[in-house]
Amino acid sequence: MSETTEKKLIFSGIQPTGTFTLGNYIGAVRNWGPLQDEYNCIYSIVDMHAITVRQDPAKLRQNTLQAYALLLACGIDPKKSIAFIQSHNPNHAELSWILSCSTQFGELSRMTQFKDKSAKHADDINAGLFTYPVLMAADILAYNADLVPIGADQKQHLELARNIAGRFNQKYGDFFTLPEPFIPKAGARVMSLQDPQKKMSKSDENPNACILILDDKDTIVRKFKRAVTDSESEVCYREGKDGINNLMTIYSVVTGKSLDEITAEFAGKGYGDFKLAVGEAVADHLEPVRTEYARLIEDKAYLKECYTSGAEAAFRITRKTLSKVYRKVGFVDAR
Ligand code: AQP
């Protein structure tokens, strides 16, 4: 990929904390492939973020390779985009330190994800969990990304990245681009199938709460059949029908049908028929991803070639950023 073109630059990342969920897919990764022709895209498996909660090292290694293969299976072309593993480019962590000196304790304390995750992992509220958004700001600002495609849950972190960039620019003179969020119109927040007021998450302990994009058809259909809905029977999008609203959004995204078309399609039918249709549509939609993943995960040499060259390209871009940043903050040139 050319490093100097007029195209806008996109950066986004995903944690290798488990197999991607339908939420990760619809809210984020599915949208990344189509952006590759219009933008310069950089996508990362952010393993350094993953260790903010306890991980089994062998499992993390396996999940990281799996996540990288899944990224490609979801349509990221390593010839068009830079696709790499975050820990292979140490410049992110270096920049993160500099940016942490332009970040306020108070603003990090207000981050919803920190509050949620520290409640969930009360026995391990580590400093990394607290400073996670600074590393995320470094991920983005190291490339001076213009746009960051994310699900709605990451909007607050992106706003913080903009504040950090703005503060650095004020202190040291204009340098960082203020990144804009790129949030999909539909499916920006896919909800848990078991608790539709909670977002669908990879690390949910209830396996029925989330669809993993590598689940087989039977599993997907079964999970949708068990999805929590309400005591009515009308398939329509309305306030208070969180479970049905979530299923309708998912069905709409995978079939391209509008909410009105879906209501008409299931008029007079019960939730059972609807849930079965959603399950089958999702399973069929994900089938090509599963097939491509099965092929890629067997080809470790190809994956290695892709993530190694991705990291080299990422390193080159970010080293230039860091050199300029070091000069700006007043560090003595090393060479
Ligand atoms: N439920 C969701 N609906 C829409 N988008 C979502 N994303 C995550 N969950 C949903 C988007 O997926 C991208 C990658 O997310 P991440 O892996 O960096 O972390 P996360 O947001 O914390 O995702 P999970 O699945 O909830 O992981 P765990 O369980 O490990 O914390 C982001 O763009 C995110 O917005």
mmCIF file of C-alpha atoms and ligand atoms in Angstrom:
data_model
loop_
_atom_site.group_PDB
_atom_site.id
_atom_site.type_symbol
_atom_site.label_atom_id
_atom_site.label_comp_id
_atom_site.label_asym_id
_atom_site.label_seq_id
_atom_site.Cartn_x
_atom_site.Cartn_y
_atom_site.Cartn_z
ATOM 1 C CA MET A 1 0.000 0.000 0.000
ATOM 2 C CA SER A 2 1.282 3.466 -0.803
ATOM 3 C CA GLU A 3 2.099 5.515 2.280
ATOM 4 C CA THR A 4 1.668 8.896 0.615
ATOM 5 C CA THR A 5 -1.592 9.361 -1.250
ATOM 6 C CA GLU A 6 -4.474 11.804 -1.045
ATOM 7 C CA LYS A 7 -6.869 9.163 0.229
ATOM 8 C CA LYS A 8 -8.125 9.565 3.794
ATOM 9 C CA LEU A 9 -6.688 7.193 6.333
ATOM 10 C CA ILE A 10 -8.681 4.741 8.390
ATOM 11 C CA PHE A 11 -7.510 2.891 11.482
ATOM 12 C CA SER A 12 -9.422 0.344 13.514
ATOM 13 C CA GLY A 13 -8.620 -2.524 15.836
ATOM 14 C CA ILE A 14 -10.218 -5.522 17.453
ATOM 15 C CA GLN A 15 -9.188 -7.442 20.556
ATOM 16 C CA PRO A 16 -8.272 -11.124 20.366
ATOM 17 C CA THR A 17 -10.270 -11.878 23.508
ATOM 18 C CA GLY A 18 -12.190 -14.697 21.824
ATOM 19 C CA THR A 19 -13.917 -15.481 18.548
ATOM 20 C CA PHE A 20 -15.550 -12.381 17.058
ATOM 21 C CA THR A 21 -19.219 -12.086 17.890
ATOM 22 C CA LEU A 22 -22.003 -11.122 15.560
ATOM 23 C CA GLY A 23 -21.794 -7.745 17.376
ATOM 24 C CA ASN A 24 -18.129 -7.263 16.446
ATOM 25 C CA TYR A 25 -18.959 -8.349 12.913
ATOM 26 C CA ILE A 26 -22.048 -6.195 12.287
ATOM 27 C CA GLY A 27 -20.859 -3.186 14.303
ATOM 28 C CA ALA A 28 -17.277 -3.177 13.041
ATOM 29 C CA VAL A 29 -15.419 -5.778 10.958
ATOM 30 C CA ARG A 30 -18.090 -6.312 8.253
ATOM 31 C CA ASN A 31 -17.770 -2.629 7.367
ATOM 32 C CA TRP A 32 -13.986 -2.652 7.120
ATOM 33 C CA GLY A 33 -13.626 -4.587 3.846
ATOM 34 C CA PRO A 34 -15.757 -2.282 1.675
ATOM 35 C CA LEU A 35 -13.748 0.741 2.891
ATOM 36 C CA GLN A 36 -10.514 -0.570 1.388
ATOM 37 C CA ASP A 37 -11.050 0.817 -2.106
ATOM 38 C CA GLU A 38 -11.919 4.323 -1.027
ATOM 39 C CA TYR A 39 -9.478 4.780 1.863
ATOM 40 C CA ASN A 40 -6.024 3.806 3.014
ATOM 41 C CA CYS A 41 -6.901 1.299 5.700
ATOM 42 C CA ILE A 42 -4.898 0.032 8.643
ATOM 43 C CA TYR A 43 -6.386 -2.731 10.770
ATOM 44 C CA SER A 44 -4.901 -4.285 13.858
ATOM 45 C CA ILE A 45 -5.461 -7.204 16.187
ATOM 46 C CA VAL A 46 -4.960 -5.329 19.422
ATOM 47 C CA ASP A 47 -3.433 -7.968 21.696
ATOM 48 C CA MET A 48 -1.915 -5.356 24.021
ATOM 49 C CA HIS A 49 -5.430 -4.181 24.878
ATOM 50 C CA ALA A 50 -6.495 -7.768 25.520
ATOM 51 C CA ILE A 51 -4.124 -8.202 28.490
ATOM 52 C CA THR A 52 -5.903 -5.463 30.457
ATOM 53 C CA VAL A 53 -8.030 -8.362 31.653
ATOM 54 C CA ARG A 54 -6.445 -11.664 32.664
ATOM 55 C CA GLN A 55 -5.656 -13.954 29.716
ATOM 56 C CA ASP A 56 -4.266 -17.443 29.533
ATOM 57 C CA PRO A 57 -1.019 -16.914 27.513
ATOM 58 C CA ALA A 58 -1.387 -20.016 25.320
ATOM 59 C CA LYS A 59 -5.024 -19.178 24.636
ATOM 60 C CA LEU A 60 -4.181 -15.548 23.854
ATOM 61 C CA ARG A 61 -1.591 -16.642 21.285
ATOM 62 C CA GLN A 62 -4.120 -18.979 19.696
ATOM 63 C CA ASN A 63 -6.884 -16.343 19.774
ATOM 64 C CA THR A 64 -4.579 -13.767 18.193
ATOM 65 C CA LEU A 65 -3.764 -15.991 15.228
ATOM 66 C CA GLN A 66 -7.411 -16.943 14.946
ATOM 67 C CA ALA A 67 -8.462 -13.278 15.056
ATOM 68 C CA TYR A 68 -5.936 -12.410 12.338
ATOM 69 C CA ALA A 69 -7.220 -15.212 10.099
ATOM 70 C CA LEU A 70 -10.796 -14.094 10.800
ATOM 71 C CA LEU A 71 -9.928 -10.542 9.841
ATOM 72 C CA LEU A 72 -8.786 -11.756 6.434
ATOM 73 C CA ALA A 73 -11.770 -14.116 6.169
ATOM 74 C CA CYS A 74 -14.056 -11.115 6.741
ATOM 75 C CA GLY A 75 -12.652 -9.468 3.627
ATOM 76 C CA ILE A 76 -9.562 -7.557 4.716
ATOM 77 C CA ASP A 77 -7.095 -7.885 1.876
ATOM 78 C CA PRO A 78 -3.497 -7.578 3.139
ATOM 79 C CA LYS A 79 -2.460 -6.341 -0.305
ATOM 80 C CA LYS A 80 -4.880 -3.431 -0.113
ATOM 81 C CA SER A 81 -4.672 -2.687 3.617
ATOM 82 C CA ILE A 82 -2.084 -2.866 6.351
ATOM 83 C CA ALA A 83 -3.194 -5.683 8.652
ATOM 84 C CA PHE A 84 -0.958 -6.422 11.620
ATOM 85 C CA ILE A 85 -0.752 -7.523 15.240
ATOM 86 C CA GLN A 86 -0.424 -4.589 17.646
ATOM 87 C CA SER A 87 2.413 -5.988 19.789
ATOM 88 C CA HIS A 88 4.527 -6.356 16.628
ATOM 89 C CA ASN A 89 4.730 -2.585 16.429
ATOM 90 C CA PRO A 90 6.204 -1.189 19.675
ATOM 91 C CA ASN A 91 5.630 2.392 18.523
ATOM 92 C CA HIS A 92 2.042 2.260 19.798
ATOM 93 C CA ALA A 93 3.215 1.675 23.372
ATOM 94 C CA GLU A 94 5.897 4.360 23.089
ATOM 95 C CA LEU A 95 3.458 6.961 21.845
ATOM 96 C CA SER A 96 0.993 5.909 24.506
ATOM 97 C CA TRP A 97 3.433 7.066 27.215
ATOM 98 C CA ILE A 98 3.817 10.500 25.634
ATOM 99 C CA LEU A 99 0.045 10.842 25.257
ATOM 100 C CA SER A 100 -0.589 9.744 28.827
ATOM 101 C CA CYS A 101 1.200 12.947 29.855
ATOM 102 C CA SER A 102 -1.519 14.873 28.003
ATOM 103 C CA THR A 103 -4.364 12.883 29.571
ATOM 104 C CA GLN A 104 -6.141 13.777 32.790
ATOM 105 C CA PHE A 105 -6.831 11.274 35.557
ATOM 106 C CA GLY A 106 -10.379 12.658 35.816
ATOM 107 C CA GLU A 107 -11.267 12.005 32.186
ATOM 108 C CA LEU A 108 -10.013 8.407 32.355
ATOM 109 C CA SER A 109 -12.088 7.898 35.521
ATOM 110 C CA ARG A 110 -15.227 8.805 33.593
ATOM 111 C CA MET A 111 -14.838 6.086 30.946
ATOM 112 C CA THR A 112 -17.855 3.768 30.982
ATOM 113 C CA GLN A 113 -15.843 0.769 29.812
ATOM 114 C CA PHE A 114 -13.413 1.212 32.712
ATOM 115 C CA LYS A 115 -16.314 1.314 35.153
ATOM 116 C CA ASP A 116 -17.976 -1.752 33.572
ATOM 117 C CA LYS A 117 -14.804 -3.802 33.306
ATOM 118 C CA SER A 118 -13.548 -2.919 36.778
ATOM 119 C CA ALA A 119 -16.897 -4.029 38.194
ATOM 120 C CA LYS A 120 -16.638 -7.261 36.192
ATOM 121 C CA HIS A 121 -12.983 -7.882 37.146
ATOM 122 C CA ALA A 122 -13.026 -6.492 40.692
ATOM 123 C CA ASP A 123 -10.023 -8.627 41.712
ATOM 124 C CA ASP A 124 -7.779 -7.148 39.013
ATOM 125 C CA ILE A 125 -8.396 -3.431 38.493
ATOM 126 C CA ASN A 126 -4.960 -2.848 37.006
ATOM 127 C CA ALA A 127 -3.462 0.394 35.709
ATOM 128 C CA GLY A 128 -3.615 -0.936 32.139
ATOM 129 C CA LEU A 129 -7.397 -1.237 32.358
ATOM 130 C CA PHE A 130 -7.457 2.400 33.456
ATOM 131 C CA THR A 131 -5.089 3.707 30.767
ATOM 132 C CA TYR A 132 -6.524 1.502 27.967
ATOM 133 C CA PRO A 133 -8.074 4.547 26.208
ATOM 134 C CA VAL A 134 -4.637 6.242 26.013
ATOM 135 C CA LEU A 135 -3.206 3.239 24.182
ATOM 136 C CA MET A 136 -6.241 3.328 21.910
ATOM 137 C CA ALA A 137 -5.567 7.030 21.252
ATOM 138 C CA ALA A 138 -1.957 6.121 20.407
ATOM 139 C CA ASP A 139 -3.149 3.365 18.021
ATOM 140 C CA ILE A 140 -5.108 5.955 16.084
ATOM 141 C CA LEU A 141 -2.914 9.047 16.363
ATOM 142 C CA ALA A 142 0.295 7.188 15.472
ATOM 143 C CA TYR A 143 -1.079 7.040 11.912
ATOM 144 C CA ASN A 144 -2.803 10.425 12.029
ATOM 145 C CA ALA A 145 -5.966 8.546 11.067
ATOM 146 C CA ASP A 146 -8.862 10.628 9.740
ATOM 147 C CA LEU A 147 -11.591 8.089 10.431
ATOM 148 C CA VAL A 148 -12.099 5.264 12.905
ATOM 149 C CA PRO A 149 -14.846 2.736 12.106
ATOM 150 C CA ILE A 150 -16.231 1.520 15.438
ATOM 151 C CA GLY A 151 -19.358 0.269 17.154
ATOM 152 C CA ALA A 152 -21.292 2.723 19.318
ATOM 153 C CA ASP A 153 -19.648 1.424 22.528
ATOM 154 C CA GLN A 154 -16.276 2.876 21.488
ATOM 155 C CA LYS A 155 -17.575 6.403 20.818
ATOM 156 C CA GLN A 156 -16.547 7.667 24.249
ATOM 157 C CA HIS A 157 -12.983 6.396 23.800
ATOM 158 C CA LEU A 158 -12.779 8.037 20.393
ATOM 159 C CA GLU A 159 -13.916 11.348 21.860
ATOM 160 C CA LEU A 160 -11.190 11.022 24.449
ATOM 161 C CA ALA A 161 -8.619 10.365 21.694
ATOM 162 C CA ARG A 162 -9.734 13.617 20.065
ATOM 163 C CA ASN A 163 -9.377 15.487 23.371
ATOM 164 C CA ILE A 164 -5.900 14.074 23.925
ATOM 165 C CA ALA A 165 -4.859 15.031 20.391
ATOM 166 C CA GLY A 166 -6.305 18.519 20.855
ATOM 167 C CA ARG A 167 -4.467 19.001 24.144
ATOM 168 C CA PHE A 168 -1.168 17.836 22.642
ATOM 169 C CA ASN A 169 -1.679 20.199 19.699
ATOM 170 C CA GLN A 170 -2.333 23.075 22.094
ATOM 171 C CA LYS A 171 0.815 22.383 24.106
ATOM 172 C CA TYR A 172 3.213 21.674 21.269
ATOM 173 C CA GLY A 173 1.675 23.176 18.139
ATOM 174 C CA ASP A 174 -0.714 21.614 15.645
ATOM 175 C CA PHE A 175 0.364 18.110 14.793
ATOM 176 C CA PHE A 176 -2.229 15.399 15.273
ATOM 177 C CA THR A 177 -5.293 15.017 13.049
ATOM 178 C CA LEU A 178 -8.474 14.913 15.142
ATOM 179 C CA PRO A 179 -9.995 11.537 14.182
ATOM 180 C CA GLU A 180 -13.693 11.218 13.384
ATOM 181 C CA PRO A 181 -15.766 8.199 14.430
ATOM 182 C CA PHE A 182 -17.346 6.177 11.647
ATOM 183 C CA ILE A 183 -20.333 4.431 13.224
ATOM 184 C CA PRO A 184 -22.682 2.277 11.092
ATOM 185 C CA LYS A 185 -26.301 3.474 10.800
ATOM 186 C CA ALA A 186 -27.715 0.029 11.565
ATOM 187 C CA GLY A 187 -26.227 -2.476 13.985
ATOM 188 C CA ALA A 188 -23.899 -0.106 15.829
ATOM 189 C CA ARG A 189 -24.942 -1.809 19.042
ATOM 190 C CA VAL A 190 -25.929 -5.449 18.711
ATOM 191 C CA MET A 191 -27.418 -6.617 22.000
ATOM 192 C CA SER A 192 -27.051 -9.828 23.994
ATOM 193 C CA LEU A 193 -29.569 -12.502 23.012
ATOM 194 C CA GLN A 194 -30.143 -13.315 26.674
ATOM 195 C CA ASP A 195 -30.249 -9.781 28.081
ATOM 196 C CA PRO A 196 -31.180 -7.379 25.276
ATOM 197 C CA GLN A 197 -30.338 -4.344 27.422
ATOM 198 C CA LYS A 198 -26.687 -5.375 27.480
ATOM 199 C CA LYS A 199 -24.384 -5.306 24.459
ATOM 200 C CA MET A 200 -23.327 -8.601 22.905
ATOM 201 C CA SER A 201 -19.753 -9.318 24.080
ATOM 202 C CA LYS A 202 -17.084 -11.901 23.267
ATOM 203 C CA SER A 203 -16.370 -12.423 26.931
ATOM 204 C CA ASP A 204 -19.989 -13.012 28.020
ATOM 205 C CA GLU A 205 -20.063 -16.034 30.294
ATOM 206 C CA ASN A 206 -23.412 -17.230 28.942
ATOM 207 C CA PRO A 207 -22.718 -18.951 25.592
ATOM 208 C CA ASN A 208 -26.340 -18.422 24.514
ATOM 209 C CA ALA A 209 -25.961 -14.655 24.836
ATOM 210 C CA CYS A 210 -23.788 -14.240 21.779
ATOM 211 C CA ILE A 211 -23.439 -15.596 18.280
ATOM 212 C CA LEU A 212 -19.814 -16.348 17.452
ATOM 213 C CA ILE A 213 -19.102 -15.938 13.790
ATOM 214 C CA LEU A 214 -17.581 -19.421 13.671
ATOM 215 C CA ASP A 215 -20.630 -21.093 15.249
ATOM 216 C CA ASP A 216 -22.119 -23.732 12.933
ATOM 217 C CA LYS A 217 -25.595 -23.354 11.480
ATOM 218 C CA ASP A 218 -27.335 -25.575 14.058
ATOM 219 C CA THR A 219 -25.759 -23.683 16.943
ATOM 220 C CA ILE A 220 -26.705 -20.316 15.467
ATOM 221 C CA VAL A 221 -30.305 -21.375 14.880
ATOM 222 C CA ARG A 222 -30.543 -22.870 18.374
ATOM 223 C CA LYS A 223 -29.193 -19.697 20.024
ATOM 224 C CA PHE A 224 -31.688 -17.529 18.136
ATOM 225 C CA LYS A 225 -34.534 -19.872 19.095
ATOM 226 C CA ARG A 226 -33.600 -19.304 22.752
ATOM 227 C CA ALA A 227 -33.295 -15.517 22.386
ATOM 228 C CA VAL A 228 -35.127 -13.558 25.069
ATOM 229 C CA THR A 229 -38.007 -11.516 23.627
ATOM 230 C CA ASP A 230 -41.259 -10.380 25.301
ATOM 231 C CA SER A 231 -44.727 -11.661 26.092
ATOM 232 C CA GLU A 232 -46.358 -10.213 22.954
ATOM 233 C CA SER A 233 -46.361 -11.876 19.541
ATOM 234 C CA GLU A 234 -46.170 -9.036 17.016
ATOM 235 C CA VAL A 235 -42.912 -8.639 15.088
ATOM 236 C CA CYS A 236 -42.515 -4.863 15.005
ATOM 237 C CA TYR A 237 -39.875 -2.346 16.031
ATOM 238 C CA ARG A 238 -41.157 -0.438 19.038
ATOM 239 C CA GLU A 239 -39.833 1.070 22.253
ATOM 240 C CA GLY A 240 -39.841 -1.485 25.037
ATOM 241 C CA LYS A 241 -39.406 -4.467 22.685
ATOM 242 C CA ASP A 242 -35.619 -4.604 23.108
ATOM 243 C CA GLY A 243 -35.245 -8.284 22.225
ATOM 244 C CA ILE A 244 -37.371 -8.082 19.058
ATOM 245 C CA ASN A 245 -35.800 -4.738 18.070
ATOM 246 C CA ASN A 246 -32.373 -6.381 18.294
ATOM 247 C CA LEU A 247 -33.430 -9.402 16.204
ATOM 248 C CA MET A 248 -35.075 -7.136 13.617
ATOM 249 C CA THR A 249 -31.919 -5.032 13.330
ATOM 250 C CA ILE A 250 -29.778 -8.142 12.858
ATOM 251 C CA TYR A 251 -32.183 -9.583 10.274
ATOM 252 C CA SER A 252 -32.307 -6.265 8.459
ATOM 253 C CA VAL A 253 -28.505 -6.030 8.247
ATOM 254 C CA VAL A 254 -27.997 -9.575 6.948
ATOM 255 C CA THR A 255 -30.916 -9.583 4.474
ATOM 256 C CA GLY A 256 -30.932 -5.916 3.402
ATOM 257 C CA LYS A 257 -34.700 -5.745 4.161
ATOM 258 C CA SER A 258 -36.136 -2.640 5.834
ATOM 259 C CA LEU A 259 -37.861 -2.821 9.223
ATOM 260 C CA ASP A 260 -41.251 -2.238 7.535
ATOM 261 C CA GLU A 261 -40.617 -5.081 5.084
ATOM 262 C CA ILE A 262 -39.753 -7.360 7.990
ATOM 263 C CA THR A 263 -42.926 -6.410 9.863
ATOM 264 C CA ALA A 264 -44.964 -7.186 6.735
ATOM 265 C CA GLU A 265 -43.138 -10.480 6.160
ATOM 266 C CA PHE A 266 -43.997 -11.752 9.649
ATOM 267 C CA ALA A 267 -47.491 -10.288 9.998
ATOM 268 C CA GLY A 268 -49.741 -12.965 11.508
ATOM 269 C CA LYS A 269 -46.796 -15.259 12.258
ATOM 270 C CA GLY A 270 -45.388 -15.837 15.733
ATOM 271 C CA TYR A 271 -41.978 -15.164 17.261
ATOM 272 C CA GLY A 272 -41.001 -18.814 16.654
ATOM 273 C CA ASP A 273 -41.106 -18.398 12.858
ATOM 274 C CA PHE A 274 -39.299 -15.085 13.092
ATOM 275 C CA LYS A 275 -36.473 -16.384 15.300
ATOM 276 C CA LEU A 276 -35.959 -19.359 12.980
ATOM 277 C CA ALA A 277 -35.760 -17.046 9.949
ATOM 278 C CA VAL A 278 -33.237 -14.782 11.694
ATOM 279 C CA GLY A 279 -31.107 -17.772 12.717
ATOM 280 C CA GLU A 280 -31.073 -19.236 9.211
ATOM 281 C CA ALA A 281 -30.371 -15.880 7.555
ATOM 282 C CA VAL A 282 -27.453 -15.162 9.895
ATOM 283 C CA ALA A 283 -25.988 -18.660 9.473
ATOM 284 C CA ASP A 284 -26.213 -18.415 5.665
ATOM 285 C CA HIS A 285 -24.725 -14.936 5.689
ATOM 286 C CA LEU A 286 -21.744 -16.097 7.766
ATOM 287 C CA GLU A 287 -21.154 -19.315 5.810
ATOM 288 C CA PRO A 288 -18.560 -17.818 3.384
ATOM 289 C CA VAL A 289 -16.622 -16.331 6.316
ATOM 290 C CA ARG A 290 -16.481 -19.719 8.034
ATOM 291 C CA THR A 291 -15.338 -21.451 4.849
ATOM 292 C CA GLU A 292 -12.618 -18.887 4.149
ATOM 293 C CA TYR A 293 -11.481 -18.988 7.773
ATOM 294 C CA ALA A 294 -11.157 -22.797 7.691
ATOM 295 C CA ARG A 295 -8.876 -22.465 4.653
ATOM 296 C CA LEU A 296 -6.753 -19.621 6.045
ATOM 297 C CA ILE A 297 -6.150 -21.033 9.523
ATOM 298 C CA GLU A 298 -4.470 -24.071 7.926
ATOM 299 C CA ASP A 299 -2.032 -21.812 6.083
ATOM 300 C CA LYS A 300 0.116 -20.545 8.951
ATOM 301 C CA ALA A 301 3.000 -19.601 6.631
ATOM 302 C CA TYR A 302 0.754 -17.289 4.603
ATOM 303 C CA LEU A 303 -0.681 -15.708 7.752
ATOM 304 C CA LYS A 304 2.839 -15.100 9.077
ATOM 305 C CA GLU A 305 3.934 -13.524 5.819
ATOM 306 C CA CYS A 306 0.916 -11.187 5.947
ATOM 307 C CA TYR A 307 1.203 -10.100 9.566
ATOM 308 C CA THR A 308 4.978 -9.668 9.344
ATOM 309 C CA SER A 309 4.846 -7.406 6.321
ATOM 310 C CA GLY A 310 1.834 -5.597 7.834
ATOM 311 C CA ALA A 311 3.837 -4.860 10.994
ATOM 312 C CA GLU A 312 6.815 -3.614 8.971
ATOM 313 C CA ALA A 313 4.637 -1.155 7.061
ATOM 314 C CA ALA A 314 2.913 -0.054 10.287
ATOM 315 C CA PHE A 315 6.276 0.416 11.981
ATOM 316 C CA ARG A 316 7.637 2.616 9.175
ATOM 317 C CA ILE A 317 4.674 5.005 9.305
ATOM 318 C CA THR A 318 4.565 5.267 13.080
ATOM 319 C CA ARG A 319 8.326 5.686 13.526
ATOM 320 C CA LYS A 320 8.095 8.883 11.503
ATOM 321 C CA THR A 321 5.264 10.098 13.721
ATOM 322 C CA LEU A 322 7.208 9.274 16.873
ATOM 323 C CA SER A 323 10.377 11.039 15.699
ATOM 324 C CA LYS A 324 8.359 14.192 15.084
ATOM 325 C CA VAL A 325 6.584 13.864 18.413
ATOM 326 C CA TYR A 326 9.886 13.422 20.271
ATOM 327 C CA ARG A 327 11.250 16.552 18.646
ATOM 328 C CA LYS A 328 8.109 18.471 19.561
ATOM 329 C CA VAL A 329 8.198 17.505 23.224
ATOM 330 C CA GLY A 330 11.901 18.396 23.495
ATOM 331 C CA PHE A 331 13.729 15.058 23.529
ATOM 332 C CA VAL A 332 17.345 15.086 22.290
ATOM 333 C CA ASP A 333 17.818 13.380 18.905
ATOM 334 C CA ALA A 334 19.209 9.864 19.331
ATOM 335 C CA ARG A 335 21.109 10.038 16.040
HETATM 336 N N1 AQP B 1 -22.321 -5.642 20.547
HETATM 337 C C1 AQP B 1 -21.690 -4.886 19.660
HETATM 338 N N2 AQP B 1 -22.384 -4.262 18.693
HETATM 339 C C2 AQP B 1 -21.746 -3.496 17.762
HETATM 340 N N3 AQP B 1 -20.410 -3.320 17.733
HETATM 341 C C3 AQP B 1 -19.673 -3.931 18.678
HETATM 342 N N4 AQP B 1 -18.349 -3.967 18.930
HETATM 343 C C4 AQP B 1 -18.131 -4.736 20.022
HETATM 344 N N5 AQP B 1 -19.275 -5.231 20.494
HETATM 345 C C5 AQP B 1 -20.271 -4.736 19.687
HETATM 346 C C6 AQP B 1 -17.347 -3.289 18.135
HETATM 347 O O1 AQP B 1 -16.378 -4.254 17.753
HETATM 348 C C7 AQP B 1 -15.111 -3.605 17.632
HETATM 349 C C8 AQP B 1 -14.056 -4.419 18.314
HETATM 350 O O2 AQP B 1 -14.332 -4.480 19.702
HETATM 351 P P1 AQP B 1 -13.195 -4.908 20.696
HETATM 352 O O3 AQP B 1 -12.817 -6.300 20.473
HETATM 353 O O4 AQP B 1 -12.063 -3.961 20.605
HETATM 354 O O5 AQP B 1 -13.744 -4.709 22.133
HETATM 355 P P2 AQP B 1 -15.130 -4.623 22.762
HETATM 356 O O6 AQP B 1 -15.884 -3.450 22.254
HETATM 357 O O7 AQP B 1 -14.909 -4.630 24.244
HETATM 358 O O8 AQP B 1 -15.826 -5.964 22.242
HETATM 359 P P3 AQP B 1 -16.348 -7.158 23.061
HETATM 360 O O9 AQP B 1 -16.867 -8.161 22.119
HETATM 361 O O10 AQP B 1 -17.320 -6.664 24.102
HETATM 362 O O11 AQP B 1 -15.037 -7.735 23.737
HETATM 363 P P4 AQP B 1 -14.752 -8.068 25.250
HETATM 364 O O12 AQP B 1 -15.854 -9.002 25.657
HETATM 365 O O13 AQP B 1 -13.412 -8.704 25.272
HETATM 366 O O14 AQP B 1 -14.780 -6.782 26.000
HETATM 367 C C9 AQP B 1 -15.265 -2.204 18.213
HETATM 368 O O15 AQP B 1 -15.343 -1.260 17.161
HETATM 369 C C10 AQP B 1 -16.554 -2.272 18.953
HETATM 370 O O16 AQP B 1 -17.207 -1.023 18.973
#
